[in-house]
Tab-separated table of C-alpha atoms in Angstrom:
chain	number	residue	atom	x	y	z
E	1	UNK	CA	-12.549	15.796	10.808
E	2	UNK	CA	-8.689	14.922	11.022
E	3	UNK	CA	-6.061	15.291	13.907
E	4	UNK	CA	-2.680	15.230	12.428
E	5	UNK	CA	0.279	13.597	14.677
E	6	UNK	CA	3.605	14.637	13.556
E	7	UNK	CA	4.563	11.151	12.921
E	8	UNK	CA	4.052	8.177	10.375
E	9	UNK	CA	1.616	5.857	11.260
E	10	UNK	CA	4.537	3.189	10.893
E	11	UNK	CA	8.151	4.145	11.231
E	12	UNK	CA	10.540	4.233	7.742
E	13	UNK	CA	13.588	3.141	7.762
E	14	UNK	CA	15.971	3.556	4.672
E	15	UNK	CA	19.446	2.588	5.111
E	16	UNK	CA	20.620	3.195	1.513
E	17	UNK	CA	20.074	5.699	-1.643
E	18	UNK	CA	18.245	3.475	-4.155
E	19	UNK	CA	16.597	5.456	-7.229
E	20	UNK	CA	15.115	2.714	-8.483
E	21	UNK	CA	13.916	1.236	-5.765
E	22	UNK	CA	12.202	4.757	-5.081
E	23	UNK	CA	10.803	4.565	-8.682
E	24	UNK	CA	9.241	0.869	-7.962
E	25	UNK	CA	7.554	2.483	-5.159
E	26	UNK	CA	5.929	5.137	-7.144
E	27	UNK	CA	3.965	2.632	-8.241
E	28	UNK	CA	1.537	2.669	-4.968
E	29	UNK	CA	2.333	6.401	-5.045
E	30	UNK	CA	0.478	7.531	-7.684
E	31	UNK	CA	-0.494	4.538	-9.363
E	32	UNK	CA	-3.865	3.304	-10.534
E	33	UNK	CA	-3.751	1.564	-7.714
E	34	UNK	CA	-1.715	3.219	-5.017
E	35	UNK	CA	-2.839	4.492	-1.810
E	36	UNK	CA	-3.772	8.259	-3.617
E	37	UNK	CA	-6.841	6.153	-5.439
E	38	UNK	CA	-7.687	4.619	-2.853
E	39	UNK	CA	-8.130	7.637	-0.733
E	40	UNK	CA	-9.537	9.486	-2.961
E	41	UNK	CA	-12.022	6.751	-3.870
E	42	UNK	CA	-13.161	5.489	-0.703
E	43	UNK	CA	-13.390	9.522	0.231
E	44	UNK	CA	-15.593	10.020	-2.435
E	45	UNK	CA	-17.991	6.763	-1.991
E	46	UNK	CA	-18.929	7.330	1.393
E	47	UNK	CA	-21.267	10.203	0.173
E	48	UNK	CA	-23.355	7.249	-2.082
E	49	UNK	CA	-23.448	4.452	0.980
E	50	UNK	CA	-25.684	3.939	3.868
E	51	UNK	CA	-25.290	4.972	7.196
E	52	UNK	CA	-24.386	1.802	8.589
E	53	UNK	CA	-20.520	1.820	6.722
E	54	UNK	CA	-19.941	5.616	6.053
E	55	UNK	CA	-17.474	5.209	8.975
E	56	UNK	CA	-15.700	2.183	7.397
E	57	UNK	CA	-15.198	4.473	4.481
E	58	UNK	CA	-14.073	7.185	6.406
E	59	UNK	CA	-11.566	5.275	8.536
E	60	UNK	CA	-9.823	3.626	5.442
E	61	UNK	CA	-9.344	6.466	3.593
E	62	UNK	CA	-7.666	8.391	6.403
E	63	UNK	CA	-5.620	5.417	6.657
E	64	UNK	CA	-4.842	5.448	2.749
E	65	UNK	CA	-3.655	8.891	3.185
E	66	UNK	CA	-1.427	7.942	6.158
E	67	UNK	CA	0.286	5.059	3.760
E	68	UNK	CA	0.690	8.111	1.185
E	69	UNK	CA	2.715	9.763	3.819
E	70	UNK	CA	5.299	6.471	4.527
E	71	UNK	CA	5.679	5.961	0.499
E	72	UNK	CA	6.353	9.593	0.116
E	73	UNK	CA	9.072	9.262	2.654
E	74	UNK	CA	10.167	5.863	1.616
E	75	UNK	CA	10.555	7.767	-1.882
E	76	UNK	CA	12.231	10.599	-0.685
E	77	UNK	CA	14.877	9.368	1.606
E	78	UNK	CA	15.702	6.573	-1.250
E	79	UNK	CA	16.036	9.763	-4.090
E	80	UNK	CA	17.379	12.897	-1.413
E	81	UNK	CA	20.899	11.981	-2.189
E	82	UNK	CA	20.761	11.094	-5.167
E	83	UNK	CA	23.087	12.387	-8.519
E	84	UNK	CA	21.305	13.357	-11.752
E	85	UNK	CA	23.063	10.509	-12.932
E	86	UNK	CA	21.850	7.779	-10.741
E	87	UNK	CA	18.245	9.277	-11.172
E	88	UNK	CA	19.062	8.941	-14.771
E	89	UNK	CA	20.173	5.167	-14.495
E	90	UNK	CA	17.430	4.145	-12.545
E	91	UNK	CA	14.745	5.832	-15.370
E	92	UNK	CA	14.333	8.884	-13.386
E	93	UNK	CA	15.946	10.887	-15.104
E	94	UNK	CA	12.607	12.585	-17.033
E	95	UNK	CA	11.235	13.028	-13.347
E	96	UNK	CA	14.485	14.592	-12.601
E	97	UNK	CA	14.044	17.365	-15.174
E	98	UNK	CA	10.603	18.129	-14.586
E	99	UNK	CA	10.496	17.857	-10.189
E	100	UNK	CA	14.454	17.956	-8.988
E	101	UNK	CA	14.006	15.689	-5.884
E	102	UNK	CA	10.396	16.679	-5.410
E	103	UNK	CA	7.986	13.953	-5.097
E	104	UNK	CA	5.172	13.964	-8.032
E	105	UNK	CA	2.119	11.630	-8.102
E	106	UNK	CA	3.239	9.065	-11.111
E	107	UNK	CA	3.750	5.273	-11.379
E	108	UNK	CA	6.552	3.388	-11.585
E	109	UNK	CA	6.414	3.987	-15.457
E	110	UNK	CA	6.278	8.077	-15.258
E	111	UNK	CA	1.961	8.229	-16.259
E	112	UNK	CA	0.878	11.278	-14.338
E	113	UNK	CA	-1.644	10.341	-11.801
E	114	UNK	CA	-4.987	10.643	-13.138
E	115	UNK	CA	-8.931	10.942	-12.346
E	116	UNK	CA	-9.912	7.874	-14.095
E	117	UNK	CA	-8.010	5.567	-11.653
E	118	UNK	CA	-10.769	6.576	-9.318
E	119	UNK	CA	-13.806	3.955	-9.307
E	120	UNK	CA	-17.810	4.880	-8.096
E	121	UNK	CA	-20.477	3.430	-9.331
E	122	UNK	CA	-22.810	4.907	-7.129
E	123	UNK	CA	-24.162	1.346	-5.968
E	124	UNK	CA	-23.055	0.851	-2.320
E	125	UNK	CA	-22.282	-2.991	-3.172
E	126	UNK	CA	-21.026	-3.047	-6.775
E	127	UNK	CA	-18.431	-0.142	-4.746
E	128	UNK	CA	-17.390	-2.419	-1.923
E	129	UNK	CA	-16.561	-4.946	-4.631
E	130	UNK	CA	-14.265	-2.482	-6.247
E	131	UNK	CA	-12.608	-1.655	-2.915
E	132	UNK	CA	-12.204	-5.542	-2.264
E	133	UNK	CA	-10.716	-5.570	-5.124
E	134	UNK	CA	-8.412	-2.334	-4.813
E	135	UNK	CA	-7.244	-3.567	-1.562
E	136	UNK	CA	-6.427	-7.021	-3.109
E	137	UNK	CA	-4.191	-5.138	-5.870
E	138	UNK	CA	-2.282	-3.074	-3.361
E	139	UNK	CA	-1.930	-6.536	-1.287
E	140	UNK	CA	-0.020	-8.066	-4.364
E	141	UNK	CA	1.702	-4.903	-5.533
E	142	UNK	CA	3.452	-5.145	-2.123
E	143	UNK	CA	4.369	-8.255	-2.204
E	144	UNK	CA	6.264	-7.951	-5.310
E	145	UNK	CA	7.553	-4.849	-4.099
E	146	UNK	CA	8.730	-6.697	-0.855
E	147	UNK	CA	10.219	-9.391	-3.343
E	148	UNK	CA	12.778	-6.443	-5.094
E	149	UNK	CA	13.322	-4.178	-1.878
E	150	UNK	CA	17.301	-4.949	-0.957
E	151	UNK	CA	16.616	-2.661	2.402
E	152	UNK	CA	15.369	-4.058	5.093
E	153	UNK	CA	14.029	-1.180	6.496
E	154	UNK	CA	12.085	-0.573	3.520
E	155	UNK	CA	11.274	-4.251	3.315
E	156	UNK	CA	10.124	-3.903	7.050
E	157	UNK	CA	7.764	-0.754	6.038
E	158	UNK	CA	6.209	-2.226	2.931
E	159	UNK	CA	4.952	-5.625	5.178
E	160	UNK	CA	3.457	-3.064	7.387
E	161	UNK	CA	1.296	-1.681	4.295
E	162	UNK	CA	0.387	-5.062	3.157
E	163	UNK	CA	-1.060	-6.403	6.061
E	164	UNK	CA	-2.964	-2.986	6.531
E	165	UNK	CA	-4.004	-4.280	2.981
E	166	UNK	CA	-5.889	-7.320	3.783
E	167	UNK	CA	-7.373	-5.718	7.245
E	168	UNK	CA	-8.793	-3.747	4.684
E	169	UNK	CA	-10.262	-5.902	2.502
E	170	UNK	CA	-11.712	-7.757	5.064
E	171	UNK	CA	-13.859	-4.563	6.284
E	172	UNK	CA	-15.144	-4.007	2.897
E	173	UNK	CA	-16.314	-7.603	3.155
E	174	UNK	CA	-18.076	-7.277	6.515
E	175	UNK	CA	-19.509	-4.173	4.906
E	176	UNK	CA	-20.961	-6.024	1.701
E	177	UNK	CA	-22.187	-8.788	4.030
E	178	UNK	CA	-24.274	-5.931	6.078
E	179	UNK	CA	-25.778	-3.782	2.739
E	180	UNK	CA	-26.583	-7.418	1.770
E	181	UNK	CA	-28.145	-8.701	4.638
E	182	UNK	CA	-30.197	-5.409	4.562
E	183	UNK	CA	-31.122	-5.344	1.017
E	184	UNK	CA	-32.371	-9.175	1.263
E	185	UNK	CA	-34.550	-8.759	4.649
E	186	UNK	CA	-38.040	-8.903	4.354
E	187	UNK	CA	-40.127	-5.506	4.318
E	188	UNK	CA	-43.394	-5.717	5.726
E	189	UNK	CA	-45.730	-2.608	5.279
């Protein structure tokens, strides 16, 4: 199903060590909702849709998992050389103790990643809706996260992810508009 290319969909630039920038980011990482929702959402609803946007599905979660990959770097070359003390300052300190410098699906706040995050109704439209609105979340989420960044490579990264964001949503919504215009045809028999 997948061909992996040994390089990030978007390159990642980090020209500092920032903990708590990294912990920010965590945020989309394994947030409620991050790209690892997303993925796993969109992965999962594609079973429950017709034909006609199983692909959209399909696409867009790869993708999710792709923006997983440039946030786990992003987080990992801002935390790599990093003391136990500046993990510590920035609130990391707990993740410290538990991972060392391995990444760990959390938020910004330290809540374990968890099933629940993941939406399916099993109602192709009442679904898109909820991706719409994922999409729109992640949209804002890196906004503000563009708002904090002090490195511009990360700055230059996260814009990448937002935009991706709204192309996004706006498949979902050319996806409702096709279930509906199916659902509200006539049938003759």
């Amino acid at each position: 199903m997948w061909v992996y290319e040994k390089k990030l969909l978007y390159p990642v630039e980090v020209t500092t060590c920032n903990p708590m920038l990294a912990k920010y980011l965590m945020e989309q990482y394994g947030g409620a909702d991050g790209e690892l929702a997303a993925a796993l959402r969109y992965m999962n609803q594609r079973y429950t849709v017709p034909d006609k946007v199983i692909g959209v599905l399909t696409d867009i979660s790869t993708e999710e998992f792709s923006h997983l990959e440039m946030l786990a770097t992003m987080i990992y070359k801002l935390t790599k050389d990093a003391t136990p003390e500046q993990l510590e300052k920035a609130g990391l300190g707990a993740h410290f103790v538990n991972h060392g410098h391995s990444l760990f699906y959390e938020n910004a706040g330290g809540v374990p990643f968890t099933a629940t995050y993941i939406q399916s109704k099993g109602d192709p439209i009442a679904d898109l809706y909820e991706d719409i609105a994922a999409e729109e979340k992640a949209r804002a989420t890196y906004q503000w996260l563009i708002d904090i960044s002090d490195d511009p490579g990360v700055s230059d990264a996260l814009r990448f992810l937002r935009e991706r964001e709204n192309i996004h949503s706006l498949r979902f919504r050319e996806s409702v508009e096709i279930l509906k215009e199916e659902r509200d045809r006539k049938k003759i028999f």
